[in-house]
PDB file of C-alpha atoms in Angstrom:
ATOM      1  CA  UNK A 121     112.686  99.493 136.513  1.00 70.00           C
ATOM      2  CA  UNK A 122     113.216 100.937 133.043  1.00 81.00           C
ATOM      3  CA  UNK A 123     116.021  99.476 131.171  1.00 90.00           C
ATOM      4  CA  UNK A 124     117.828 102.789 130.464  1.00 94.00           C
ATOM      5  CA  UNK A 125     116.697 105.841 132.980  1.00 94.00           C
ATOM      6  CA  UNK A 126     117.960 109.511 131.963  1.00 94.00           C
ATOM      7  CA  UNK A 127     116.977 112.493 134.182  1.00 87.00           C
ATOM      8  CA  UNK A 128     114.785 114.247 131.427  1.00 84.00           C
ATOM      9  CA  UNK A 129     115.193 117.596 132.228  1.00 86.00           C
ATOM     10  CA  UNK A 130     115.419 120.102 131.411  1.00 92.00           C
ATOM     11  CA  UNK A 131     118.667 121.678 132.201  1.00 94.00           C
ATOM     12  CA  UNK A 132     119.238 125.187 132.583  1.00 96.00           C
ATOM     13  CA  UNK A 133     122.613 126.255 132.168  1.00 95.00           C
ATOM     14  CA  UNK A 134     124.703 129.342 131.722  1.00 97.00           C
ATOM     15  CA  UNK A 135     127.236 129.654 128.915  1.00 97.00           C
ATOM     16  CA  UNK A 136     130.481 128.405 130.237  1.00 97.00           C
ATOM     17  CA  UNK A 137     129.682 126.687 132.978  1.00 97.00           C
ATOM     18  CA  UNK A 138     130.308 122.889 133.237  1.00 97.00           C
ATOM     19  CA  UNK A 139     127.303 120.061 132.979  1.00 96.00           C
ATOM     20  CA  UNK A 140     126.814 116.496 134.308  1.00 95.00           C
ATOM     21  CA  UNK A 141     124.145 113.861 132.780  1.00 92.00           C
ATOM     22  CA  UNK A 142     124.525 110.306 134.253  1.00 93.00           C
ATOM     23  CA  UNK A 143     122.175 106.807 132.800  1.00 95.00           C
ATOM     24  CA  UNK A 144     121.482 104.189 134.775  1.00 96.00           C
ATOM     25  CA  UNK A 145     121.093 100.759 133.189  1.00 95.00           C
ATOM     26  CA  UNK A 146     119.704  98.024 134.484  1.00 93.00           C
ATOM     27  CA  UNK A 147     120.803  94.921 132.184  1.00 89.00           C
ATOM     28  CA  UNK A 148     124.420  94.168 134.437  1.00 88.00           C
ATOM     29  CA  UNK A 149     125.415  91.703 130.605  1.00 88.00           C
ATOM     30  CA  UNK A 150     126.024  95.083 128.418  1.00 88.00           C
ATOM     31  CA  UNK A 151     128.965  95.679 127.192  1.00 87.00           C
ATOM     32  CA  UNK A 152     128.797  98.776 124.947  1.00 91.00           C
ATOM     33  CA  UNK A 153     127.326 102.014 125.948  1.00 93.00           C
ATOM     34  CA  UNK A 154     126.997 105.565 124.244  1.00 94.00           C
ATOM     35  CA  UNK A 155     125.785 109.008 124.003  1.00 96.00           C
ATOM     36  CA  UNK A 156     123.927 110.419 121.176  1.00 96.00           C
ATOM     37  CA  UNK A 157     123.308 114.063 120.701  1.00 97.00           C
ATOM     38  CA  UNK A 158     119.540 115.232 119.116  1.00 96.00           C
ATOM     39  CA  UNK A 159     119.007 118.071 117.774  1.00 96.00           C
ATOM     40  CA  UNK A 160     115.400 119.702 117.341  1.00 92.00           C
ATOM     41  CA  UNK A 161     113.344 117.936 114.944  1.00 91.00           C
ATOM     42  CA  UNK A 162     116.651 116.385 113.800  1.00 95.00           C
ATOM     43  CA  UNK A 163     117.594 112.507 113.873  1.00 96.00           C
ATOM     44  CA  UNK A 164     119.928 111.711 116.569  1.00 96.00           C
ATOM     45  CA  UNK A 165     123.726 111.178 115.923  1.00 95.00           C
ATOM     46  CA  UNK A 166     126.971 109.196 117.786  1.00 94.00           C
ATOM     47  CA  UNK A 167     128.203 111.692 120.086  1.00 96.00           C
ATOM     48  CA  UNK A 168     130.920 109.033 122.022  1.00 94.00           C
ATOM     49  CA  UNK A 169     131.189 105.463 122.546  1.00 91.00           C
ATOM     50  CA  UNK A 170     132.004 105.192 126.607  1.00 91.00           C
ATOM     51  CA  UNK A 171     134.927 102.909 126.873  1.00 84.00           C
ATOM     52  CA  UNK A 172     135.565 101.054 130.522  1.00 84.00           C
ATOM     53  CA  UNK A 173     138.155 103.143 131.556  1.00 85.00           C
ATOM     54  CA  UNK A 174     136.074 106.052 130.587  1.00 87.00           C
ATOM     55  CA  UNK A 175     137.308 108.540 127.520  1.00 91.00           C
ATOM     56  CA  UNK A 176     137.425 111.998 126.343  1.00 93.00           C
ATOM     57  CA  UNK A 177     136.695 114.171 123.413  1.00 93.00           C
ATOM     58  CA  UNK A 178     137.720 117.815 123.654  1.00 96.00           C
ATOM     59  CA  UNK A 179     135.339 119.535 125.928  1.00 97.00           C
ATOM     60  CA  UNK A 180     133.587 116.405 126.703  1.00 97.00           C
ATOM     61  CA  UNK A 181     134.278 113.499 129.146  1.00 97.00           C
ATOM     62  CA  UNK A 182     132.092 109.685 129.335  1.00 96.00           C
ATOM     63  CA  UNK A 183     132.748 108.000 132.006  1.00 95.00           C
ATOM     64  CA  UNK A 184     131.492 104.137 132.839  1.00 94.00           C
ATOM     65  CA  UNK A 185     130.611 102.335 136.381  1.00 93.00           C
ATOM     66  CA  UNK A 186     129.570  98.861 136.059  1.00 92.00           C
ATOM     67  CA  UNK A 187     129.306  98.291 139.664  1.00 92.00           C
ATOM     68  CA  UNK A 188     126.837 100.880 139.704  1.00 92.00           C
ATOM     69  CA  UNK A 189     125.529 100.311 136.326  1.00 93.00           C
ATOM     70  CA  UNK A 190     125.685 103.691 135.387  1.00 92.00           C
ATOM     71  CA  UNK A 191     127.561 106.341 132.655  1.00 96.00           C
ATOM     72  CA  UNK A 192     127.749 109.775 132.455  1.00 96.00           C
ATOM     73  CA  UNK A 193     128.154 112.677 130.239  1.00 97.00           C
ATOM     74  CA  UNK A 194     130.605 116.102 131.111  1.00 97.00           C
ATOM     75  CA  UNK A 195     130.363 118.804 129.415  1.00 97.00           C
ATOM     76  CA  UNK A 196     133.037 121.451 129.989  1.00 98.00           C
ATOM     77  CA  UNK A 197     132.827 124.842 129.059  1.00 98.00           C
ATOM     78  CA  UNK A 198     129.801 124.677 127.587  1.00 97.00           C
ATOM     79  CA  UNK A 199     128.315 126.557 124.143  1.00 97.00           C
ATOM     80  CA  UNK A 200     125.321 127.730 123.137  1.00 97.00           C
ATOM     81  CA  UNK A 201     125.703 124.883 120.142  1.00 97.00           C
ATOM     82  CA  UNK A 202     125.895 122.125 122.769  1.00 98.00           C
ATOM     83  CA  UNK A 203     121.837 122.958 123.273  1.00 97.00           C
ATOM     84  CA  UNK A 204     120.294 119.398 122.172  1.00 96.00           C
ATOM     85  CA  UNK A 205     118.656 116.346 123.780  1.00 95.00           C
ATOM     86  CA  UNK A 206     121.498 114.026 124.757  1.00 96.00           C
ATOM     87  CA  UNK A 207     120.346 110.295 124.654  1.00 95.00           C
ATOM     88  CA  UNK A 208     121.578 107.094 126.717  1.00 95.00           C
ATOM     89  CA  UNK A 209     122.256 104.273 124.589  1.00 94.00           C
ATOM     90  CA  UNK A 210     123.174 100.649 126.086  1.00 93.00           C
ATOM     91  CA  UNK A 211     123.323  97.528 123.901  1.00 89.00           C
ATOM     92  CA  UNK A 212     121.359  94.458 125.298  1.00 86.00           C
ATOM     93  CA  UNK A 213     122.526  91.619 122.227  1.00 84.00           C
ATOM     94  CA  UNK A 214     121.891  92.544 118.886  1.00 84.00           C
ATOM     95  CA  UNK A 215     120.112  95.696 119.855  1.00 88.00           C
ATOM     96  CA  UNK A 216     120.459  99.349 121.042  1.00 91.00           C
ATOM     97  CA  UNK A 217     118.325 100.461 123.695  1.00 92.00           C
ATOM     98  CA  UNK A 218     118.116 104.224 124.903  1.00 94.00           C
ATOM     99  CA  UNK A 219     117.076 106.154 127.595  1.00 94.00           C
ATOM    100  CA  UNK A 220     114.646 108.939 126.867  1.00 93.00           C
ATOM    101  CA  UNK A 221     116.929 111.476 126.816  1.00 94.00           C
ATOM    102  CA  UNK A 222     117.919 114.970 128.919  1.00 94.00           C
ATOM    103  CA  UNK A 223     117.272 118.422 127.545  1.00 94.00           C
ATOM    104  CA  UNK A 224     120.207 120.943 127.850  1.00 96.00           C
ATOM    105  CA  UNK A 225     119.677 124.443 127.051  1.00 96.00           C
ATOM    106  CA  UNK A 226     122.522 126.821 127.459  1.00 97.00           C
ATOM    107  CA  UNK A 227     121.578 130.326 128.359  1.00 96.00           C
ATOM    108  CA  UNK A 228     123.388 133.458 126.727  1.00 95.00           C
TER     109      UNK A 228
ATOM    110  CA  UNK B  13     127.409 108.746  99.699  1.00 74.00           C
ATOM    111  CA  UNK B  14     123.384 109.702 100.825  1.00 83.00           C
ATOM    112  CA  UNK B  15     123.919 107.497 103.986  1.00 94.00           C
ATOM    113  CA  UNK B  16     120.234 106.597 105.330  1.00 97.00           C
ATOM    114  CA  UNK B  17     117.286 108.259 103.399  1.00 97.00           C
ATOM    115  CA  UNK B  18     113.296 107.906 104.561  1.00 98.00           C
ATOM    116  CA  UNK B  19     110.570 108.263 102.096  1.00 97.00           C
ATOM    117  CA  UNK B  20     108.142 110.220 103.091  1.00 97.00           C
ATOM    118  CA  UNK B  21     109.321 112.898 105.036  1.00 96.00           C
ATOM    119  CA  UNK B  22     105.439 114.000 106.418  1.00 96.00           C
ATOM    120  CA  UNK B  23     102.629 112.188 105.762  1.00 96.00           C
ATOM    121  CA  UNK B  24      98.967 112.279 107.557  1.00 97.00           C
ATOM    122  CA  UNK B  25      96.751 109.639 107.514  1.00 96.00           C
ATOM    123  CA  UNK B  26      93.046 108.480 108.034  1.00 97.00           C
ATOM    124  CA  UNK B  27      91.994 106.327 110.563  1.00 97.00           C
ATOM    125  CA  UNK B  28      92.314 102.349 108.887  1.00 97.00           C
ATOM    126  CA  UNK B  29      94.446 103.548 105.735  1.00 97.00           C
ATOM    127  CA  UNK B  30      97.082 101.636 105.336  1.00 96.00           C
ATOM    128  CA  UNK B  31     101.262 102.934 104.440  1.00 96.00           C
ATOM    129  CA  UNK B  32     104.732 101.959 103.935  1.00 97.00           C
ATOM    130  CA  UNK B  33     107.362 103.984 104.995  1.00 98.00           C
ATOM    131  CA  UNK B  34     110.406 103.177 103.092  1.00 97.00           C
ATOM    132  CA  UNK B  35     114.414 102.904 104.456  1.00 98.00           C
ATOM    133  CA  UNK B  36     117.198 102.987 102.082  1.00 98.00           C
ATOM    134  CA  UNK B  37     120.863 102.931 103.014  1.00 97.00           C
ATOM    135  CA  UNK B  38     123.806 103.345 100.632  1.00 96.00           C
ATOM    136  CA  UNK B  39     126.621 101.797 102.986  1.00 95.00           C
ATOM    137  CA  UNK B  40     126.323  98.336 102.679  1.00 95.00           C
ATOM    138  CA  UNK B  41     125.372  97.871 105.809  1.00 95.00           C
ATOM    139  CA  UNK B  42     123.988  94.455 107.579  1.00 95.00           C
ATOM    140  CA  UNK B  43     121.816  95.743 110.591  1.00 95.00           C
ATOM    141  CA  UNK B  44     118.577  97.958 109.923  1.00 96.00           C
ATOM    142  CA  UNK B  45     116.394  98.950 112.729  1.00 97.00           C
ATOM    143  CA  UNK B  46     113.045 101.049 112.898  1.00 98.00           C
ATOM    144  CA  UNK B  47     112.386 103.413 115.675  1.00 97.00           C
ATOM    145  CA  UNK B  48     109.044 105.385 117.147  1.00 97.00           C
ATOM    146  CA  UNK B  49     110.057 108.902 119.089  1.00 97.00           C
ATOM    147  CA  UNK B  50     107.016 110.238 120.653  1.00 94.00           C
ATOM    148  CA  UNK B  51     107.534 112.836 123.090  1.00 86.00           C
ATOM    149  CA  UNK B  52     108.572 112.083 126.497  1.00 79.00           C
ATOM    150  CA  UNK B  53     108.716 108.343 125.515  1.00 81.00           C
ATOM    151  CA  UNK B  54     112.272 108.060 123.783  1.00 86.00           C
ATOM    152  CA  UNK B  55     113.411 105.789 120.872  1.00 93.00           C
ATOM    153  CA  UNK B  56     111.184 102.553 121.297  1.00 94.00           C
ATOM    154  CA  UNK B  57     112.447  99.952 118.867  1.00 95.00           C
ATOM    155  CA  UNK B  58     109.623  98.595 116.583  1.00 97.00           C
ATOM    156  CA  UNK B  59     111.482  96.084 114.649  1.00 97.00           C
ATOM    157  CA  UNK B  60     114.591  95.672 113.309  1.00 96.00           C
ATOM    158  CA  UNK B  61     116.738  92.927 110.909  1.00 96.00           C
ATOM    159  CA  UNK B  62     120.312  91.444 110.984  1.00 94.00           C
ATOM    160  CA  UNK B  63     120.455  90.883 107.222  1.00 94.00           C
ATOM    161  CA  UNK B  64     118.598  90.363 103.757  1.00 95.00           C
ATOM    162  CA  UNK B  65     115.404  88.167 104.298  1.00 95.00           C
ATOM    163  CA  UNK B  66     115.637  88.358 108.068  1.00 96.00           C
ATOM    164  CA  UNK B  67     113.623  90.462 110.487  1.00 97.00           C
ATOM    165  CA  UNK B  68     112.630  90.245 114.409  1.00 96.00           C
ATOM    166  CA  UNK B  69     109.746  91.947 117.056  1.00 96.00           C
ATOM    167  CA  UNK B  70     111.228  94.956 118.567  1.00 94.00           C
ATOM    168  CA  UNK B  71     110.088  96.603 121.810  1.00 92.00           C
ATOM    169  CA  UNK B  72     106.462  97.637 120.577  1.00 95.00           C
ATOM    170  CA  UNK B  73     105.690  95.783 117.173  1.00 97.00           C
ATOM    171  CA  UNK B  74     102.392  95.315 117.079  1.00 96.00           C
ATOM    172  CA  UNK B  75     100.407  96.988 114.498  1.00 96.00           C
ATOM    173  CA  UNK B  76     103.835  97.133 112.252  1.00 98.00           C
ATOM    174  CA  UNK B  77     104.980  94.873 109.889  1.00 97.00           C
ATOM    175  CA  UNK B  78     108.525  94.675 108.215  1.00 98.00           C
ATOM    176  CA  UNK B  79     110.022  93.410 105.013  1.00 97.00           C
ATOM    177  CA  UNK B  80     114.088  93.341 104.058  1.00 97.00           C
ATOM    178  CA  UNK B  81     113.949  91.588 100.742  1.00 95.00           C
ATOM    179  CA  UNK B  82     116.804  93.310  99.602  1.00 96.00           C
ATOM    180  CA  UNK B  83     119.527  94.383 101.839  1.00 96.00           C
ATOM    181  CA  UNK B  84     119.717  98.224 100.683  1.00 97.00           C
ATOM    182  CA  UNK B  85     115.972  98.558 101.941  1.00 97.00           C
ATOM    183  CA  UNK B  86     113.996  98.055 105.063  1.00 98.00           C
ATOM    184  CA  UNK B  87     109.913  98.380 104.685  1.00 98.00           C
ATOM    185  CA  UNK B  88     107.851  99.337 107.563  1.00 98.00           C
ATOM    186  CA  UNK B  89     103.803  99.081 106.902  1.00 98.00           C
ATOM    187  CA  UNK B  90     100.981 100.287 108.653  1.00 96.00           C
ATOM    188  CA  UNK B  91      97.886  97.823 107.797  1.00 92.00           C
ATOM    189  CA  UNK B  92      95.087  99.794 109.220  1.00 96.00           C
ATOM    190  CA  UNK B  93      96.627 102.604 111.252  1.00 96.00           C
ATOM    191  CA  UNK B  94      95.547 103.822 114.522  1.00 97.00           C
ATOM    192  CA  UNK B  95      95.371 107.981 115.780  1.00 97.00           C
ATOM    193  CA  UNK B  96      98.280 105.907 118.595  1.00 96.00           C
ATOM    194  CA  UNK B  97     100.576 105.570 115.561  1.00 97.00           C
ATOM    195  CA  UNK B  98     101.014 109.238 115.676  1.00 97.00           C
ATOM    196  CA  UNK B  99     105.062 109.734 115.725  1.00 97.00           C
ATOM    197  CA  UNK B 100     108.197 110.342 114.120  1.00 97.00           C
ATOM    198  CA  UNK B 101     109.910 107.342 112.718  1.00 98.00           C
ATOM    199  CA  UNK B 102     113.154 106.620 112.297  1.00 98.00           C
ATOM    200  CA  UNK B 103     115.048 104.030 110.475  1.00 98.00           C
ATOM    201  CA  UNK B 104     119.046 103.820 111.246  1.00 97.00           C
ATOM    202  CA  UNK B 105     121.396 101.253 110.285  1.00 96.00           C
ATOM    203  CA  UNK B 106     124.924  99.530 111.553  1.00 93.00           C
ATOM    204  CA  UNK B 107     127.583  97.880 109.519  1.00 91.00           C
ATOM    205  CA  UNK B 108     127.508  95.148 111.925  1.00 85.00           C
ATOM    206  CA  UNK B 109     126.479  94.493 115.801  1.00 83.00           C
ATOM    207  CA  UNK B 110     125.614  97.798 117.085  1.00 80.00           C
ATOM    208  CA  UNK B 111     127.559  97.210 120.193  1.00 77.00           C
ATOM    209  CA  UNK B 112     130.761  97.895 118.618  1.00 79.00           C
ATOM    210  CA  UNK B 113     129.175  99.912 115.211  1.00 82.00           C
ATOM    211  CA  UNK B 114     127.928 103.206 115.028  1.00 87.00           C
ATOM    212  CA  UNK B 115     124.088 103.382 114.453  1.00 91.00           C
ATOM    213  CA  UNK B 116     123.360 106.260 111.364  1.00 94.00           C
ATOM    214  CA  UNK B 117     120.011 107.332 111.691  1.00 97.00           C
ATOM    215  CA  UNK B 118     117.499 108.826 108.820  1.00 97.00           C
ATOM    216  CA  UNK B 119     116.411 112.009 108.886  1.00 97.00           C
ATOM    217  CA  UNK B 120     113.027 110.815 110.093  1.00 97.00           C
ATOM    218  CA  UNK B 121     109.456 110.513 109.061  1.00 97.00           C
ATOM    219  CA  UNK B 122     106.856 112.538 110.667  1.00 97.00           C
ATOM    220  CA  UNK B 123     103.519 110.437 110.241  1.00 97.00           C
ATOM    221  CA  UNK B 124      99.825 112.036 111.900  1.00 97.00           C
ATOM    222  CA  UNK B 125      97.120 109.389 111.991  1.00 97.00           C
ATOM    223  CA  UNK B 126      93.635 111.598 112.118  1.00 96.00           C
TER     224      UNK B 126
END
Protein backbone atom coordinates (compact mmCIF):
# COMPACT_ATOMS: atom_id res chain seq x y z
CA UNK A 1 0.00 0.00 0.00
CA UNK A 2 1.29 3.41 -1.04
CA UNK A 3 2.05 5.69 1.74
CA UNK A 4 -0.18 8.58 0.54
CA UNK A 5 -3.06 7.41 -2.15
CA UNK A 6 -5.03 10.37 -4.01
CA UNK A 7 -7.75 9.46 -6.58
CA UNK A 8 -5.82 11.00 -9.64
CA UNK A 9 -8.44 12.04 -11.67
CA UNK A 10 -9.39 13.81 -13.39
CA UNK A 11 -12.35 15.66 -12.19
CA UNK A 12 -14.85 17.16 -14.26
CA UNK A 13 -16.77 19.75 -12.74
CA UNK A 14 -19.19 22.51 -13.55
CA UNK A 15 -18.66 26.06 -12.32
CA UNK A 16 -20.39 26.35 -9.05
CA UNK A 17 -20.91 23.20 -8.07
CA UNK A 18 -19.25 21.77 -4.90
CA UNK A 19 -16.07 19.13 -4.98
CA UNK A 20 -14.74 16.41 -2.63
CA UNK A 21 -10.96 14.97 -2.75
CA UNK A 22 -10.14 12.62 0.21
CA UNK A 23 -6.08 10.93 0.93
CA UNK A 24 -5.62 8.02 2.53
CA UNK A 25 -2.44 7.53 4.55
CA UNK A 26 -1.12 4.69 5.68
CA UNK A 27 1.66 5.66 8.41
CA UNK A 28 -1.17 5.69 11.69
CA UNK A 29 2.35 7.98 13.72
CA UNK A 30 1.65 11.32 11.49
CA UNK A 31 0.75 14.06 12.97
CA UNK A 32 0.61 16.89 10.39
CA UNK A 33 -1.18 16.72 7.17
CA UNK A 34 -1.86 19.26 4.22
CA UNK A 35 -3.06 20.21 0.90
CA UNK A 36 -1.05 21.84 -1.70
CA UNK A 37 -2.48 23.37 -4.78
CA UNK A 38 -0.27 22.95 -8.39
CA UNK A 39 -0.70 24.82 -10.94
CA UNK A 40 0.39 23.85 -14.64
CA UNK A 41 3.98 23.73 -15.06
CA UNK A 42 4.06 25.72 -11.79
CA UNK A 43 5.74 24.56 -8.36
CA UNK A 44 3.25 23.54 -5.89
CA UNK A 45 2.19 25.86 -2.95
CA UNK A 46 0.49 25.45 0.91
CA UNK A 47 -3.05 25.50 0.23
CA UNK A 48 -4.16 24.46 4.21
CA UNK A 49 -2.64 22.74 7.01
CA UNK A 50 -5.63 20.12 8.20
CA UNK A 51 -5.92 20.57 11.88
CA UNK A 52 -7.65 17.49 14.05
CA UNK A 53 -10.76 19.02 14.45
CA UNK A 54 -10.74 19.81 10.83
CA UNK A 55 -10.64 23.75 9.58
CA UNK A 56 -11.84 26.11 7.06
CA UNK A 57 -10.72 28.75 4.68
CA UNK A 58 -13.42 30.66 2.81
CA UNK A 59 -14.80 28.42 0.18
CA UNK A 60 -12.74 25.60 1.29
CA UNK A 61 -13.09 22.98 4.11
CA UNK A 62 -10.04 20.06 5.35
CA UNK A 63 -11.22 17.78 7.30
CA UNK A 64 -9.03 14.87 9.28
CA UNK A 65 -10.00 11.07 10.34
CA UNK A 66 -7.34 9.28 12.07
CA UNK A 67 -9.34 6.28 12.68
CA UNK A 68 -9.65 5.98 9.13
CA UNK A 69 -6.42 7.49 8.27
CA UNK A 70 -7.75 9.67 5.86
CA UNK A 71 -8.27 13.78 4.97
CA UNK A 72 -10.15 15.46 2.62
CA UNK A 73 -10.47 18.51 0.59
CA UNK A 74 -14.14 20.64 -0.07
CA UNK A 75 -14.39 22.87 -2.35
CA UNK A 76 -17.54 25.02 -2.34
CA UNK A 77 -18.71 26.99 -5.01
CA UNK A 78 -16.18 26.34 -7.14
CA UNK A 79 -14.20 28.82 -9.88
CA UNK A 80 -12.75 28.41 -12.90
CA UNK A 81 -9.30 29.60 -10.92
CA UNK A 82 -9.63 26.65 -8.53
CA UNK A 83 -8.52 24.41 -11.88
CA UNK A 84 -5.04 22.88 -10.52
CA UNK A 85 -3.64 19.55 -9.30
CA UNK A 86 -4.35 19.42 -5.57
CA UNK A 87 -1.64 17.31 -3.71
CA UNK A 88 -1.83 15.14 -0.35
CA UNK A 89 0.87 15.88 1.91
CA UNK A 90 1.46 13.78 5.29
CA UNK A 91 4.62 14.15 7.39
CA UNK A 92 6.32 10.78 8.38
CA UNK A 93 9.45 12.46 10.88
CA UNK A 94 11.50 14.93 9.42
CA UNK A 95 9.92 14.57 6.04
CA UNK A 96 6.90 15.42 3.80
CA UNK A 97 5.48 12.79 1.82
CA UNK A 98 2.65 13.37 -0.88
CA UNK A 99 0.23 11.66 -2.69
CA UNK A 100 0.32 12.02 -6.44
CA UNK A 101 -2.15 14.36 -6.68
CA UNK A 102 -6.01 14.84 -8.27
CA UNK A 103 -6.71 16.92 -11.33
CA UNK A 104 -9.72 19.36 -11.07
CA UNK A 105 -10.89 21.11 -14.02
CA UNK A 106 -13.85 23.36 -13.71
CA UNK A 107 -15.98 23.65 -16.77
CA UNK A 108 -17.49 27.14 -17.94
CA UNK B 1 12.82 38.64 -0.42
CA UNK B 2 13.42 36.03 -3.76
CA UNK B 3 12.26 33.10 -1.48
CA UNK B 4 13.60 29.74 -3.23
CA UNK B 5 15.38 30.23 -6.67
CA UNK B 6 16.68 27.06 -9.05
CA UNK B 7 19.44 27.51 -11.45
CA UNK B 8 18.82 26.28 -14.42
CA UNK B 9 15.44 26.63 -15.31
CA UNK B 10 15.72 23.97 -18.63
CA UNK B 11 18.51 22.15 -19.35
CA UNK B 12 18.98 18.89 -21.75
CA UNK B 13 21.54 16.61 -21.40
CA UNK B 14 23.60 13.72 -23.08
CA UNK B 15 23.59 10.41 -21.99
CA UNK B 16 26.80 10.14 -19.11
CA UNK B 17 27.26 14.10 -18.83
CA UNK B 18 27.35 15.03 -15.69
CA UNK B 19 25.25 18.50 -13.82
CA UNK B 20 24.50 20.35 -10.78
CA UNK B 21 21.39 21.86 -10.30
CA UNK B 22 21.70 24.57 -7.82
CA UNK B 23 19.02 25.65 -4.71
CA UNK B 24 19.27 28.93 -3.10
CA UNK B 25 16.93 30.23 -0.43
CA UNK B 26 16.92 33.74 1.05
CA UNK B 27 14.86 32.92 4.36
CA UNK B 28 17.15 31.54 6.59
CA UNK B 29 15.74 28.55 6.60
CA UNK B 30 17.11 25.08 8.28
CA UNK B 31 15.37 22.25 6.18
CA UNK B 32 16.11 21.89 2.29
CA UNK B 33 14.69 19.07 0.38
CA UNK B 34 14.98 18.00 -3.42
CA UNK B 35 12.09 16.61 -5.26
CA UNK B 36 11.56 14.54 -8.82
CA UNK B 37 7.79 15.15 -10.43
CA UNK B 38 7.42 12.91 -13.31
CA UNK B 39 4.07 12.51 -14.55
CA UNK B 40 1.68 10.29 -12.92
CA UNK B 41 4.38 9.52 -10.26
CA UNK B 42 4.03 12.60 -7.79
CA UNK B 43 6.74 14.39 -5.69
CA UNK B 44 9.32 11.51 -4.87
CA UNK B 45 11.83 12.88 -2.40
CA UNK B 46 15.48 12.43 -3.63
CA UNK B 47 17.32 13.80 -0.76
CA UNK B 48 16.99 16.30 1.54
CA UNK B 49 19.14 18.07 4.72
CA UNK B 50 18.23 19.34 8.26
CA UNK B 51 21.03 21.92 8.35
CA UNK B 52 24.55 23.21 7.07
CA UNK B 53 26.93 20.15 6.49
CA UNK B 54 24.15 17.62 6.92
CA UNK B 55 22.29 15.64 4.29
CA UNK B 56 20.22 12.16 4.18
CA UNK B 57 18.83 9.38 1.26
CA UNK B 58 15.42 10.35 0.29
CA UNK B 59 12.83 8.06 -1.32
CA UNK B 60 14.81 7.40 -4.70
CA UNK B 61 18.52 8.68 -4.27
CA UNK B 62 20.41 6.75 -6.23
CA UNK B 63 22.17 8.24 -9.08
CA UNK B 64 21.98 11.81 -7.05
CA UNK B 65 24.31 13.20 -4.90
CA UNK B 66 23.88 16.27 -2.49
CA UNK B 67 26.05 18.89 -0.90
CA UNK B 68 24.81 21.77 1.86
CA UNK B 69 28.11 23.37 2.65
CA UNK B 70 26.57 26.48 3.27
CA UNK B 71 23.16 26.79 4.63
CA UNK B 72 21.70 29.33 1.89
CA UNK B 73 22.43 26.52 -0.80
CA UNK B 74 21.53 22.96 -1.47
CA UNK B 75 23.54 21.14 -4.56
CA UNK B 76 22.03 18.33 -6.36
CA UNK B 77 24.54 16.49 -9.05
CA UNK B 78 24.01 14.18 -11.67
CA UNK B 79 27.44 12.08 -12.14
CA UNK B 80 26.70 10.35 -15.33
CA UNK B 81 23.01 10.88 -16.05
CA UNK B 82 20.62 8.43 -17.32
CA UNK B 83 17.52 9.16 -20.27
CA UNK B 84 15.39 7.83 -16.48
CA UNK B 85 16.55 11.15 -14.98
CA UNK B 86 14.21 12.84 -17.28
CA UNK B 87 11.98 15.22 -14.84
CA UNK B 88 11.24 18.35 -13.28
CA UNK B 89 13.06 19.05 -10.10
CA UNK B 90 12.21 20.82 -7.39
CA UNK B 91 14.01 22.10 -4.43
CA UNK B 92 11.71 23.63 -1.43
CA UNK B 93 12.68 24.54 1.92
CA UNK B 94 11.12 24.83 5.73
CA UNK B 95 12.16 27.07 8.53
CA UNK B 96 12.10 24.14 10.69
CA UNK B 97 10.32 20.48 10.86
CA UNK B 98 8.01 20.46 8.04
CA UNK B 99 5.31 19.02 10.14
CA UNK B 100 4.47 22.20 11.70
CA UNK B 101 6.41 24.65 8.79
CA UNK B 102 5.27 25.48 5.55
CA UNK B 103 7.39 23.87 2.71
CA UNK B 104 8.21 26.92 -0.18
CA UNK B 105 8.98 25.30 -3.23
CA UNK B 106 11.28 26.64 -6.34
CA UNK B 107 9.96 27.33 -9.36
CA UNK B 108 11.42 24.11 -10.71
CA UNK B 109 13.98 22.78 -13.08
CA UNK B 110 12.99 21.04 -16.15
CA UNK B 111 16.04 18.65 -17.00
CA UNK B 112 15.76 16.10 -20.51
CA UNK B 113 18.47 13.45 -20.48
CA UNK B 114 18.80 12.38 -24.45
Amino acid sequence: RKEVEQDPGPFNVPEGATVAFNCTYSNSASQSFFWYRQDCRKEPKLLMSVYSSGNEDGRFTAQLNRASQYISLLIRDSKLSDSATYLCAVNRDDKIIFGKGTRLHILP
Amino acid sequence: NAGVTQTPKFRVLKTGQSMTLLCAQDMNHEYMYWYRQDPGMGLRLIHYSVGEGTTAKGEVPDGYNVSRLKKQNFLLGLESAAPSQTSVYFCASTKGLPSYNEQFFGPGTRLTVL
